[in-house]
Amino acid sequence: TDWLNACAFSPDGSLVVTASADRTARVWNAENGTLLLVLEGHTSYVLGCAFSPDGKRIITASVDEKARVFSAETGECQLIIEGEHTDMVICCCFSHDGKYILTSSLDKTTRLWNVTDGTLIKT
């Protein structure tokens, strides 16, 4: 319902996730454009989004200085990554094996996180 900042296909190409200035990310059927899920919880613009390599999770990055991991099936927030970045998180992704998350911020850092519990591994 507001401008879009990022988008990504699921690994199998069946879904699309979009990141929006309306503080949500949305999951769409890639073939027919049907809205499937609205991912909520961020308190400011969502700037980045990505699927995990297995397509089961979605990560989002936000101006609220947080990244969130959602179930791609239910939309449930499974993990909130917060407290380390001191400025907006502008980019996020999963590692190819799905074990790690990278976030980048306007605080001039990129941080590596454990996807299981959100533990910071390296800055």
PDB file of C-alpha atoms in Angstrom:
ATOM      1  CA  THR A   1       0.000   0.000   0.000  1.00  0.00           C
ATOM      2  CA  ASP A   2       3.088   2.216  -0.201  1.00  0.00           C
ATOM      3  CA  TRP A   3       6.227   2.319  -2.327  1.00  0.00           C
ATOM      4  CA  LEU A   4       8.280  -0.872  -2.673  1.00  0.00           C
ATOM      5  CA  ASN A   5      11.936  -1.009  -1.699  1.00  0.00           C
ATOM      6  CA  ALA A   6      12.978  -4.562  -2.600  1.00  0.00           C
ATOM      7  CA  CYS A   7      11.728  -7.849  -4.004  1.00  0.00           C
ATOM      8  CA  ALA A   8      12.944 -11.414  -4.359  1.00  0.00           C
ATOM      9  CA  PHE A   9      11.867 -14.740  -5.829  1.00  0.00           C
ATOM     10  CA  SER A  10      11.708 -17.902  -3.744  1.00  0.00           C
ATOM     11  CA  PRO A  11      14.313 -20.513  -4.768  1.00  0.00           C
ATOM     12  CA  ASP A  12      11.733 -22.517  -6.729  1.00  0.00           C
ATOM     13  CA  GLY A  13      10.312 -19.379  -8.368  1.00  0.00           C
ATOM     14  CA  SER A  14       6.763 -19.955  -7.141  1.00  0.00           C
ATOM     15  CA  LEU A  15       6.670 -17.022  -4.685  1.00  0.00           C
ATOM     16  CA  VAL A  16       7.728 -13.383  -4.607  1.00  0.00           C
ATOM     17  CA  VAL A  17       8.367 -11.323  -1.487  1.00  0.00           C
ATOM     18  CA  THR A  18       8.207  -7.521  -1.568  1.00  0.00           C
ATOM     19  CA  ALA A  19       9.454  -5.037   1.050  1.00  0.00           C
ATOM     20  CA  SER A  20       7.408  -1.870   1.512  1.00  0.00           C
ATOM     21  CA  ALA A  21       7.439   1.547   3.105  1.00  0.00           C
ATOM     22  CA  ASP A  22       4.142   0.584   4.775  1.00  0.00           C
ATOM     23  CA  ARG A  23       6.201  -1.378   7.389  1.00  0.00           C
ATOM     24  CA  THR A  24       5.290  -4.770   5.909  1.00  0.00           C
ATOM     25  CA  ALA A  25       6.638  -7.383   3.568  1.00  0.00           C
ATOM     26  CA  ARG A  26       4.188  -9.277   1.399  1.00  0.00           C
ATOM     27  CA  VAL A  27       4.339 -12.721  -0.151  1.00  0.00           C
ATOM     28  CA  TRP A  28       2.728 -13.218  -3.555  1.00  0.00           C
ATOM     29  CA  ASN A  29       2.010 -16.118  -5.862  1.00  0.00           C
ATOM     30  CA  ALA A  30       4.480 -15.519  -8.703  1.00  0.00           C
ATOM     31  CA  GLU A  31       2.249 -17.057 -11.359  1.00  0.00           C
ATOM     32  CA  ASN A  32      -1.010 -15.213 -10.765  1.00  0.00           C
ATOM     33  CA  GLY A  33      -0.105 -12.334  -8.414  1.00  0.00           C
ATOM     34  CA  THR A  34      -2.376 -13.427  -5.567  1.00  0.00           C
ATOM     35  CA  LEU A  35      -1.424 -11.992  -2.190  1.00  0.00           C
ATOM     36  CA  LEU A  36      -0.705 -14.903   0.173  1.00  0.00           C
ATOM     37  CA  LEU A  37       0.796 -13.377   3.344  1.00  0.00           C
ATOM     38  CA  VAL A  38       1.413 -10.008   4.973  1.00  0.00           C
ATOM     39  CA  LEU A  39       4.509 -10.070   7.204  1.00  0.00           C
ATOM     40  CA  GLU A  40       4.089  -7.585  10.026  1.00  0.00           C
ATOM     41  CA  GLY A  41       6.043  -6.415  13.052  1.00  0.00           C
ATOM     42  CA  HIS A  42       8.487  -3.784  11.858  1.00  0.00           C
ATOM     43  CA  THR A  43       7.851  -0.273  13.165  1.00  0.00           C
ATOM     44  CA  SER A  44       9.272   1.552  10.152  1.00  0.00           C
ATOM     45  CA  TYR A  45       9.942   1.076   6.431  1.00  0.00           C
ATOM     46  CA  VAL A  46      11.039  -2.387   5.323  1.00  0.00           C
ATOM     47  CA  LEU A  47      14.047  -1.955   3.043  1.00  0.00           C
ATOM     48  CA  GLY A  48      15.230  -5.467   2.268  1.00  0.00           C
ATOM     49  CA  CYS A  49      13.911  -9.009   1.932  1.00  0.00           C
ATOM     50  CA  ALA A  50      15.168 -12.430   0.935  1.00  0.00           C
ATOM     51  CA  PHE A  51      14.170 -16.086   0.997  1.00  0.00           C
ATOM     52  CA  SER A  52      16.240 -18.769   2.673  1.00  0.00           C
ATOM     53  CA  PRO A  53      17.830 -21.292   0.293  1.00  0.00           C
ATOM     54  CA  ASP A  54      15.193 -23.913   1.159  1.00  0.00           C
ATOM     55  CA  GLY A  55      12.386 -21.360   0.644  1.00  0.00           C
ATOM     56  CA  LYS A  56      10.955 -21.968   4.122  1.00  0.00           C
ATOM     57  CA  ARG A  57      11.947 -18.648   5.684  1.00  0.00           C
ATOM     58  CA  ILE A  58      12.019 -14.981   4.733  1.00  0.00           C
ATOM     59  CA  ILE A  59      14.270 -12.341   6.242  1.00  0.00           C
ATOM     60  CA  THR A  60      13.433  -8.631   6.242  1.00  0.00           C
ATOM     61  CA  ALA A  61      15.527  -5.554   7.023  1.00  0.00           C
ATOM     62  CA  SER A  62      14.113  -2.276   8.306  1.00  0.00           C
ATOM     63  CA  VAL A  63      14.695   1.343   9.184  1.00  0.00           C
ATOM     64  CA  ASP A  64      13.731   0.273  12.742  1.00  0.00           C
ATOM     65  CA  GLU A  65      17.309  -1.149  13.056  1.00  0.00           C
ATOM     66  CA  LYS A  66      16.022  -4.744  13.127  1.00  0.00           C
ATOM     67  CA  ALA A  67      15.889  -7.778  10.899  1.00  0.00           C
ATOM     68  CA  ARG A  68      13.097 -10.313  11.254  1.00  0.00           C
ATOM     69  CA  VAL A  69      12.863 -13.924  10.122  1.00  0.00           C
ATOM     70  CA  PHE A  70       9.394 -15.160   9.153  1.00  0.00           C
ATOM     71  CA  SER A  71       7.932 -18.506   8.167  1.00  0.00           C
ATOM     72  CA  ALA A  72       7.252 -18.388   4.427  1.00  0.00           C
ATOM     73  CA  GLU A  73       4.339 -20.762   4.970  1.00  0.00           C
ATOM     74  CA  THR A  74       2.490 -19.150   7.899  1.00  0.00           C
ATOM     75  CA  GLY A  75       3.918 -15.616   8.112  1.00  0.00           C
ATOM     76  CA  GLU A  76       4.794 -16.145  11.779  1.00  0.00           C
ATOM     77  CA  CYS A  77       7.807 -14.182  13.015  1.00  0.00           C
ATOM     78  CA  GLN A  78      10.355 -16.753  14.162  1.00  0.00           C
ATOM     79  CA  LEU A  79      13.293 -14.530  15.096  1.00  0.00           C
ATOM     80  CA  ILE A  80      14.046 -10.841  15.686  1.00  0.00           C
ATOM     81  CA  ILE A  81      17.621  -9.666  15.224  1.00  0.00           C
ATOM     82  CA  GLU A  82      18.123  -6.465  17.185  1.00  0.00           C
ATOM     83  CA  GLY A  83      20.331  -4.515  19.551  1.00  0.00           C
ATOM     84  CA  GLU A  84      23.604  -4.416  17.630  1.00  0.00           C
ATOM     85  CA  HIS A  85      22.993  -2.127  14.654  1.00  0.00           C
ATOM     86  CA  THR A  86      22.837   1.551  15.577  1.00  0.00           C
ATOM     87  CA  ASP A  87      21.227   2.744  12.338  1.00  0.00           C
ATOM     88  CA  MET A  88      18.755   1.392   9.800  1.00  0.00           C
ATOM     89  CA  VAL A  89      19.312  -2.122   8.467  1.00  0.00           C
ATOM     90  CA  ILE A  90      19.248  -1.767   4.698  1.00  0.00           C
ATOM     91  CA  CYS A  91      20.170  -5.209   3.407  1.00  0.00           C
ATOM     92  CA  CYS A  92      19.848  -8.827   4.512  1.00  0.00           C
ATOM     93  CA  CYS A  93      20.417 -12.326   3.189  1.00  0.00           C
ATOM     94  CA  PHE A  94      20.846 -15.962   4.155  1.00  0.00           C
ATOM     95  CA  SER A  95      24.021 -17.947   3.554  1.00  0.00           C
ATOM     96  CA  HIS A  96      23.806 -20.606   0.845  1.00  0.00           C
ATOM     97  CA  ASP A  97      23.522 -23.366   3.469  1.00  0.00           C
ATOM     98  CA  GLY A  98      20.841 -21.426   5.401  1.00  0.00           C
ATOM     99  CA  LYS A  99      22.808 -21.484   8.674  1.00  0.00           C
ATOM    100  CA  TYR A 100      23.717 -17.797   8.788  1.00  0.00           C
ATOM    101  CA  ILE A 101      22.240 -14.374   8.165  1.00  0.00           C
ATOM    102  CA  LEU A 102      24.079 -11.267   6.987  1.00  0.00           C
ATOM    103  CA  THR A 103      22.762  -7.779   7.701  1.00  0.00           C
ATOM    104  CA  SER A 104      24.192  -4.471   6.514  1.00  0.00           C
ATOM    105  CA  SER A 105      23.398  -1.106   8.032  1.00  0.00           C
ATOM    106  CA  LEU A 106      23.891   2.606   7.603  1.00  0.00           C
ATOM    107  CA  ASP A 107      25.967   2.306  10.789  1.00  0.00           C
ATOM    108  CA  LYS A 108      28.714   1.188   8.351  1.00  0.00           C
ATOM    109  CA  THR A 109      28.762  -2.436   9.516  1.00  0.00           C
ATOM    110  CA  THR A 110      27.878  -5.813   8.120  1.00  0.00           C
ATOM    111  CA  ARG A 111      27.081  -8.408  10.755  1.00  0.00           C
ATOM    112  CA  LEU A 112      26.967 -12.205  10.637  1.00  0.00           C
ATOM    113  CA  TRP A 113      24.313 -13.946  12.761  1.00  0.00           C
ATOM    114  CA  ASN A 114      23.387 -17.502  13.705  1.00  0.00           C
ATOM    115  CA  VAL A 115      19.996 -18.207  12.118  1.00  0.00           C
ATOM    116  CA  THR A 116      18.958 -20.585  14.903  1.00  0.00           C
ATOM    117  CA  ASP A 117      19.007 -18.136  17.807  1.00  0.00           C
ATOM    118  CA  GLY A 118      20.088 -14.765  16.395  1.00  0.00           C
ATOM    119  CA  THR A 119      23.468 -14.800  18.132  1.00  0.00           C
ATOM    120  CA  LEU A 120      25.930 -12.298  16.692  1.00  0.00           C
ATOM    121  CA  ILE A 121      28.937 -14.182  15.308  1.00  0.00           C
ATOM    122  CA  LYS A 122      31.042 -11.444  13.716  1.00  0.00           C
ATOM    123  CA  THR A 123      30.974  -7.763  12.791  1.00  0.00           C
TER     124      THR A 123
END
